CSV table of C-alpha atoms in Angstrom, one decimal:
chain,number,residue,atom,x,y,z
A,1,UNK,CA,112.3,14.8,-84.9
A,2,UNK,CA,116.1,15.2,-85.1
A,3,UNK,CA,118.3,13.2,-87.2
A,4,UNK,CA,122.3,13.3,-87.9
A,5,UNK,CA,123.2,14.9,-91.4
A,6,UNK,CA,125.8,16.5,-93.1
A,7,UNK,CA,125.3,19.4,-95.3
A,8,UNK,CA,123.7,17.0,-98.1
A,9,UNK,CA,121.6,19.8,-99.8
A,10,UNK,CA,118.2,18.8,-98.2
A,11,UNK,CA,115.2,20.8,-99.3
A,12,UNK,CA,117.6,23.1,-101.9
A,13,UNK,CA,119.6,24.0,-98.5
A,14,UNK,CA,122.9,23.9,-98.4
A,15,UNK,CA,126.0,26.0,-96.8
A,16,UNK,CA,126.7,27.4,-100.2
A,17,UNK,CA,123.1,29.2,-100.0
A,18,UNK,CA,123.4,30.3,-96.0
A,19,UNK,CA,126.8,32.4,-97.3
A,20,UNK,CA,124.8,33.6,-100.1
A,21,UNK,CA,121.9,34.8,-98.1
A,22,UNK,CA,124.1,36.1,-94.8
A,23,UNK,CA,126.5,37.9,-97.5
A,24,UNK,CA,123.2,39.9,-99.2
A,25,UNK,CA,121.9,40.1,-96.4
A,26,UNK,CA,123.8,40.4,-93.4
A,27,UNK,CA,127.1,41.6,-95.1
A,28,UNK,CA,128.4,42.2,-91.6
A,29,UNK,CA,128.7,38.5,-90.8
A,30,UNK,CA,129.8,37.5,-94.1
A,31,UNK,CA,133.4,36.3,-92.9
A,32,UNK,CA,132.2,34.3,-90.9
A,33,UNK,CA,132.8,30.4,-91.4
A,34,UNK,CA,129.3,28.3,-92.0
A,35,UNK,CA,128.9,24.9,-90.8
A,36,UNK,CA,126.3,22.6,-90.6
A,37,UNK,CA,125.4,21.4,-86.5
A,38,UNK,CA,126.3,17.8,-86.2
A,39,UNK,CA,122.7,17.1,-85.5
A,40,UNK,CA,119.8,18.6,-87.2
A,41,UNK,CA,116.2,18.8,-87.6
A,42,UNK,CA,114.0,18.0,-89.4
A,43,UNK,CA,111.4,21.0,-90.1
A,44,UNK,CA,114.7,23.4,-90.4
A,45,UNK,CA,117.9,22.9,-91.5
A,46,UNK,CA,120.3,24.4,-88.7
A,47,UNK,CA,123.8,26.1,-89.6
A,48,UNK,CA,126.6,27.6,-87.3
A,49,UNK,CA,127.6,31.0,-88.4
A,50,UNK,CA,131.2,31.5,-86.4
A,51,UNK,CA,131.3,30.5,-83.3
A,52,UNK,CA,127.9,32.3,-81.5
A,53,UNK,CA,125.3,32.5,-84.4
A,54,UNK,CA,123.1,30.0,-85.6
A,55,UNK,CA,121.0,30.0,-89.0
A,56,UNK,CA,117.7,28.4,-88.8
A,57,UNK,CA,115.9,27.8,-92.5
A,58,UNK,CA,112.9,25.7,-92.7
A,59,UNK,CA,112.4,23.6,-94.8
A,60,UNK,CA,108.8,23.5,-96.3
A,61,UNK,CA,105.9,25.4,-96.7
A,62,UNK,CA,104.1,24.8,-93.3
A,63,UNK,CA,107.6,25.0,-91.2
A,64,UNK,CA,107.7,28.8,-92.4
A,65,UNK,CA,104.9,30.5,-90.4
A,66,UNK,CA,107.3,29.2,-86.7
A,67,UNK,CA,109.8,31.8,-88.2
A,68,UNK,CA,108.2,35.0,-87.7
A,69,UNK,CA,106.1,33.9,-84.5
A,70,UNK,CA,109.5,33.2,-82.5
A,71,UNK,CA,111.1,36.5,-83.8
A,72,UNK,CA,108.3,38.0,-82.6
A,73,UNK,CA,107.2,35.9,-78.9
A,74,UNK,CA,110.7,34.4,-77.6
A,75,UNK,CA,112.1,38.1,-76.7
A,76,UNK,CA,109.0,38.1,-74.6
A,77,UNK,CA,109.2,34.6,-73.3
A,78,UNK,CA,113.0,34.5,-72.3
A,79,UNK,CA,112.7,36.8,-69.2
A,80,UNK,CA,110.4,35.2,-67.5
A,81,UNK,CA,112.1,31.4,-68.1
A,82,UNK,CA,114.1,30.0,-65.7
A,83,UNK,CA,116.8,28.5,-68.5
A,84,UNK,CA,117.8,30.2,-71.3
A,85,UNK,CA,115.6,29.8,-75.0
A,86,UNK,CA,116.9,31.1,-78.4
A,87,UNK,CA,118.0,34.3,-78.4
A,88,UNK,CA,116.6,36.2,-82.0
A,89,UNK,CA,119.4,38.6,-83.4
A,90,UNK,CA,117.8,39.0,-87.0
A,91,UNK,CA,115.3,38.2,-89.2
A,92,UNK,CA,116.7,37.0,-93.4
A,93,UNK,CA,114.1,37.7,-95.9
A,94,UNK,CA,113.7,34.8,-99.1
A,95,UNK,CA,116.2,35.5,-101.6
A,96,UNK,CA,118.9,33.7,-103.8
A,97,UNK,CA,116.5,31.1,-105.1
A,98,UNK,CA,115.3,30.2,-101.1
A,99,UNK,CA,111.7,30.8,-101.1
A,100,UNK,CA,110.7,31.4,-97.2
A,101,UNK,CA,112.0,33.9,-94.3
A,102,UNK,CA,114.2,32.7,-92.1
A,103,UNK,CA,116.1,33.5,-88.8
A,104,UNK,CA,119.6,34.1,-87.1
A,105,UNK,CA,119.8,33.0,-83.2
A,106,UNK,CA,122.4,33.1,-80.5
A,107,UNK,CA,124.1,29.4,-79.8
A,108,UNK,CA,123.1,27.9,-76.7
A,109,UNK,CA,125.6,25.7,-75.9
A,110,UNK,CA,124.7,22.0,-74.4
A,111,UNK,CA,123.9,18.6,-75.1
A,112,UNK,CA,120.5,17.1,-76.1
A,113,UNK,CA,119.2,15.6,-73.1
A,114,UNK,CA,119.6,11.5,-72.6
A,115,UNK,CA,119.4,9.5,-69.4
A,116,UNK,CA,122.7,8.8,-70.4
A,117,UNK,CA,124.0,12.7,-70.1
A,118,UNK,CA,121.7,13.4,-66.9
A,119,UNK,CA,123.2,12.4,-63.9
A,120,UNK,CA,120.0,12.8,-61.4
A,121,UNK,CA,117.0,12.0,-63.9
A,122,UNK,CA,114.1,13.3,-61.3
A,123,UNK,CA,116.1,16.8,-60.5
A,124,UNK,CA,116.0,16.8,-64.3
A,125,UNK,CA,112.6,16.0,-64.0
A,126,UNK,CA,112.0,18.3,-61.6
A,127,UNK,CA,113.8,21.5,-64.1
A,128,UNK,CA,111.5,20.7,-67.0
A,129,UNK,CA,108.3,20.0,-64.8
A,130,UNK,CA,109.4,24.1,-63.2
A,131,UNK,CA,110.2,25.3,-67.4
A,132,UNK,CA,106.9,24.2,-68.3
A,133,UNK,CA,105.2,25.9,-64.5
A,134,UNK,CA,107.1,29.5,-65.4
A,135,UNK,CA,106.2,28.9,-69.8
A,136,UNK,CA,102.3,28.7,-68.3
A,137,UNK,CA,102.4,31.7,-66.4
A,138,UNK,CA,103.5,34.5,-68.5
A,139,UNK,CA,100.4,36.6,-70.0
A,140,UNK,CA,99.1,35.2,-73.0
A,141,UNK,CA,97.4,38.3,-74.1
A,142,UNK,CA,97.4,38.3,-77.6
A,143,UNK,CA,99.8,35.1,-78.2
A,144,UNK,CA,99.8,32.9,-81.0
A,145,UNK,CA,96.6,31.1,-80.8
A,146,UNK,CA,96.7,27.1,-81.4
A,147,UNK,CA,96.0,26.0,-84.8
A,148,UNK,CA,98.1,25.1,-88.0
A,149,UNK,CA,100.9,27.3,-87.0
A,150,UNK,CA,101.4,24.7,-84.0
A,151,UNK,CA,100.7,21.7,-85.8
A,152,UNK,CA,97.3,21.4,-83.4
A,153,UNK,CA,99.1,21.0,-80.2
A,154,UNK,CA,97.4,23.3,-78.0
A,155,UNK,CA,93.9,22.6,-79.6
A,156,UNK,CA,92.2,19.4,-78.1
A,157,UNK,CA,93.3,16.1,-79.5
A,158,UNK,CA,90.7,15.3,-81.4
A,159,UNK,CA,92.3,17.3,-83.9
A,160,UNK,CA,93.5,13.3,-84.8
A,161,UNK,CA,90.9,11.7,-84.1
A,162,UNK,CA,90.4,10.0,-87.9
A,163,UNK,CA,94.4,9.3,-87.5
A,164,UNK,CA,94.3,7.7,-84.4
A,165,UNK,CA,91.6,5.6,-85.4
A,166,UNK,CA,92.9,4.4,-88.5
A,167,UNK,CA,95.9,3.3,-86.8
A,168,UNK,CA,94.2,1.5,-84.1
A,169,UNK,CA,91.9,-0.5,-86.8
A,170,UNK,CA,95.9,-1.1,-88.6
A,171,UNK,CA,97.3,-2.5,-85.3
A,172,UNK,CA,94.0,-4.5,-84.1
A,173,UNK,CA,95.5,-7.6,-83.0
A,174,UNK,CA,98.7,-6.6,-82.6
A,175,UNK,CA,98.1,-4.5,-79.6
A,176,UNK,CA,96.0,-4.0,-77.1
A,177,UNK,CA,93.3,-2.1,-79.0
A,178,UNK,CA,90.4,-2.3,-76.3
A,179,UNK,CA,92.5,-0.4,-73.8
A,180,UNK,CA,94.2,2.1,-76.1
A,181,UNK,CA,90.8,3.1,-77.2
A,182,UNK,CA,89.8,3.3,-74.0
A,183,UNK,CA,92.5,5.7,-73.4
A,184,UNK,CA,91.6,7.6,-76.6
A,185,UNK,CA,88.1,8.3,-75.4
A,186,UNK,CA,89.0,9.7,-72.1
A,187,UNK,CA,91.5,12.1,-73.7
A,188,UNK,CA,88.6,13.3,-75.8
A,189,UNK,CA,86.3,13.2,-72.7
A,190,UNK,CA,88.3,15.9,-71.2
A,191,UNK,CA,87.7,19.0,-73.0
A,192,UNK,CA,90.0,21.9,-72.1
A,193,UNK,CA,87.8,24.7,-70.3
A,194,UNK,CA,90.4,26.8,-69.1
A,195,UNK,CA,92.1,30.2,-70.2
A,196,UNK,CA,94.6,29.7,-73.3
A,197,UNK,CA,98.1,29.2,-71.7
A,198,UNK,CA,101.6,29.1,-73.3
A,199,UNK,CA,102.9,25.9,-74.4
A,200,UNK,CA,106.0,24.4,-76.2
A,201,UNK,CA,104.2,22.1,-77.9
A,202,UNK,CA,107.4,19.8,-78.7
A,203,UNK,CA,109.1,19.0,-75.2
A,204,UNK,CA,111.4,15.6,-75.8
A,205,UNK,CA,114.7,15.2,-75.2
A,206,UNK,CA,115.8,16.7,-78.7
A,207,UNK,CA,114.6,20.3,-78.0
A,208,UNK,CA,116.0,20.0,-73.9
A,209,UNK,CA,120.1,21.0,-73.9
A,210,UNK,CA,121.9,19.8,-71.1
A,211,UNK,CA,125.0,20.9,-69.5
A,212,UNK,CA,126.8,18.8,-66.4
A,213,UNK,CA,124.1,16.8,-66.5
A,214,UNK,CA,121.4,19.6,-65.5
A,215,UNK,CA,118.7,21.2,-68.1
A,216,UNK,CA,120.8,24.4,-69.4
A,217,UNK,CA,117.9,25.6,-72.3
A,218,UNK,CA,114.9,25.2,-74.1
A,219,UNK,CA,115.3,25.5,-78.1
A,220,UNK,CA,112.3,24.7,-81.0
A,221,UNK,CA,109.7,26.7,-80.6
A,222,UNK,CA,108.2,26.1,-83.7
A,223,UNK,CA,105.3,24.2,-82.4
A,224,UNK,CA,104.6,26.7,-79.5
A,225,UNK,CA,101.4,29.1,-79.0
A,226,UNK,CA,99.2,29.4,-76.3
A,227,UNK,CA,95.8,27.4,-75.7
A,228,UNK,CA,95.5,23.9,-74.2
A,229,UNK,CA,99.1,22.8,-72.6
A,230,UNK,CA,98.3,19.0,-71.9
A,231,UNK,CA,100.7,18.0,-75.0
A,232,UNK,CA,103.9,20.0,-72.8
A,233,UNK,CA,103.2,16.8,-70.6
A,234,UNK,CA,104.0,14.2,-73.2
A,235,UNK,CA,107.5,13.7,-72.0
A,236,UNK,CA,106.4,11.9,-68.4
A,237,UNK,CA,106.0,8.8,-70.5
A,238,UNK,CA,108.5,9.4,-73.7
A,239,UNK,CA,111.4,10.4,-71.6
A,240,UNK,CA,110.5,9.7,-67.8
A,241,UNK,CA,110.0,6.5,-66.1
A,242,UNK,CA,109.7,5.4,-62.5
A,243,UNK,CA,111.5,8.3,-60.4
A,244,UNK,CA,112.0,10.6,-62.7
A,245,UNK,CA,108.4,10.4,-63.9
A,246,UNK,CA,106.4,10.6,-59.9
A,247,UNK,CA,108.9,14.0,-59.8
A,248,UNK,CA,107.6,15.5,-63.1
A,249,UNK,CA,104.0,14.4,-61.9
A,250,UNK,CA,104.1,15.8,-59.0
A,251,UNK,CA,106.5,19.1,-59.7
A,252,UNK,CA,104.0,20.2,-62.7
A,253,UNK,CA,100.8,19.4,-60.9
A,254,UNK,CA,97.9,19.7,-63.4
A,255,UNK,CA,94.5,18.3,-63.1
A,256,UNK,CA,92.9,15.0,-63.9
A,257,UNK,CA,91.6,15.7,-67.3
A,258,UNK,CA,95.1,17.8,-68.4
A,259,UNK,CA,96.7,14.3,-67.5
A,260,UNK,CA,93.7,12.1,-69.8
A,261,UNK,CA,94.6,15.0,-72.6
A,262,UNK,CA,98.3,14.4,-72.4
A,263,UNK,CA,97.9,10.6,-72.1
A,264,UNK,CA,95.8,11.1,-75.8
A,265,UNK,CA,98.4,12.9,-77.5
A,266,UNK,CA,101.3,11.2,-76.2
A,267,UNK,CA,99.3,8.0,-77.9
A,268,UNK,CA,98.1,9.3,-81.0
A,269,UNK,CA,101.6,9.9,-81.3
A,270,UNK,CA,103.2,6.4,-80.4
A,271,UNK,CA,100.0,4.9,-82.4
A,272,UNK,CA,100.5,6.2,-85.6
A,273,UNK,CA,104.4,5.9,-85.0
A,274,UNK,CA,103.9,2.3,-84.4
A,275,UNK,CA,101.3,1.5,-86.9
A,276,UNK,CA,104.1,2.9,-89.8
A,277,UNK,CA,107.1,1.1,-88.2
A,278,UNK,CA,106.1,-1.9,-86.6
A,279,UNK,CA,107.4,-4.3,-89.8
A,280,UNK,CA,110.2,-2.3,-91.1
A,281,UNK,CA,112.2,-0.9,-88.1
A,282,UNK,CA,111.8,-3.1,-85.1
A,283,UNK,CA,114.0,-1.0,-82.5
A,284,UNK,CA,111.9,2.2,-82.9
A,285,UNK,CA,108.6,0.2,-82.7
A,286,UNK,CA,109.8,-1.1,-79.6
A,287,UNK,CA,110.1,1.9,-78.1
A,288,UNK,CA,106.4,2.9,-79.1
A,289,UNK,CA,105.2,0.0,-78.0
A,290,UNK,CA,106.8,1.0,-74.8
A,291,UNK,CA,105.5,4.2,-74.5
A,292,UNK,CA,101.7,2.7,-75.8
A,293,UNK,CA,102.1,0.3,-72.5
A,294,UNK,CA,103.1,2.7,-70.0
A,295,UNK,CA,100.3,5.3,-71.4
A,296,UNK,CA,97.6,2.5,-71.1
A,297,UNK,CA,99.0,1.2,-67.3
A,298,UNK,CA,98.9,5.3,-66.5
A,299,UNK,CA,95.4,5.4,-67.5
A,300,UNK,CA,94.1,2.4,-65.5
A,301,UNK,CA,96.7,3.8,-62.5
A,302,UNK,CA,95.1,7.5,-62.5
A,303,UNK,CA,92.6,7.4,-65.2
């Protein structure tokens, strides 16, 4: 989830404390100007250091394992991507009051994707559906396995069961609850018995940079790993409609139970999304209940 900020101290970060940490640390970048990036996230707070360098510093507890995995996996992953992903220059240790590691990256320069930035939304379609192809075929010998470190994506989506549940029982009558469950059961119906692949694990619009209206990188690997890659498919019904989302479909391939295991967690997601902002912020509830509806019309299209 990404969110516009200035540098407003969240989580004890600041720019005072990137200088402090880049001057111990990295003395050699110290001149360097600090800024914070127009628009942030929210696991890490992201800082420009001069004009190439980024510093990424997360921002709790259970954001801090994602540093040391994609020091370690994206120098692996980048050669065999067919658009550019972070590139890791240096590792910061905790000091100067900041308790976790954290991480200095290359800037990829770009726009997050909208259909408003993308002039030909199945070709765009079409880039991710081949990004998410090419992240699935390099060796996942010894990768990160799925788990905590990925938030669960990669692990079968039952992982939220309880959650999804509870928020169906909150939005019974409010929703169609019958078919969403419906839906549910099917994604948990279609256990995963393939060989652990890589996966994102967060591909949205957010985490996609576009330049001229084509996909130009991949950033946010925090959520990646490798084991069950049906969440990497979330986007056909978040992002892509119509078009755009019969390209993706049929670009990425996948079988029928990867689809009933994406359709779970891209509901889970707009479920418990919903059931928290469906009487307090109507525009973003709309958009769940968009995605809910076009997860539940997939299912009884494909299903």
């Amino acid at each position: 989830m990404v969110e516009s900020l200035n540098d407003d101290g969240r989580a004890g970060i600041d720019a005072a404390l990137v200088k402090r940490l880049i001057a111990v640390q990295f003395p050699q970048w110290s001149g360097l100007p600090v800024e914070p990036v127009p628009v942030d996230g929210w696991d890490n707070r992201t800082y420009r250091l001069g004009s190439g360098m980024t510093v990424r510093l997360p921002t709790a507890a259970g954001y801090a394992p994602a540093v040391e995995k994609e020091h370690r996996w994206l120098p692996v992953l980048a050669p065999a991507l067919p658009v550019p992903i972070p590139p890791v220059l240096a590792l910061g240790e905790p000091g100067e009051g900041y308790p976790f590691r954290w991480s200095v990256r290359g800037w990829l320069a770009g726009d997050t994707a909208r259909p408003d930035r993308i002039g030909d939304m199945a070709g765009f379609a079409t880039s991710v559906a081949e990004f998410v192809l090419a992240l699935q075929r390099i060796d996942a010998t010894g990768g990160p396995a799925a788990g905590a470190h990925s938030f669960y994506r990669g692990t079968p989506p039952g992982h939220y069961d309880g959650e999804t549940r509870r928020a169906l029982a909150a939005l019974a009558g409010r929703i169609d609850t019958r078919r969403a469950a419906a839906v549910w059961e099917a994604a948990l119906a279609a256990g995963w018995r393939g060989a652990p692949l890589w996966f994102h694990g967060d591909i949205a619009g957010g985490n996609l940079l576009v330049r001229e209206g084509r996909l130009a990188a991949v950033i946010d690997f925090g959520t990646s790993g490798v084991g069950d890659p049906a969440c990497d498919l979330v986007i056909a019904w978040t992002m892509f409609r119509g078009e755009s989302r019969e390209a993706f479909r049929a670009a990425v391939g996948q079988g029928r139970g990867m689809w009933a295991r994406a359709r779970g967690w891209a509901l889970w997601k707009a479920l418990i999304c919903l059931a928290a902002d469906i009487d307090a912020r109507p525009a973003p509830a709309a958009e769940h209940r968009r995605v809910i509806g076009e997860v539940l019309d997939d299912h009884d299209e494909f299903g």
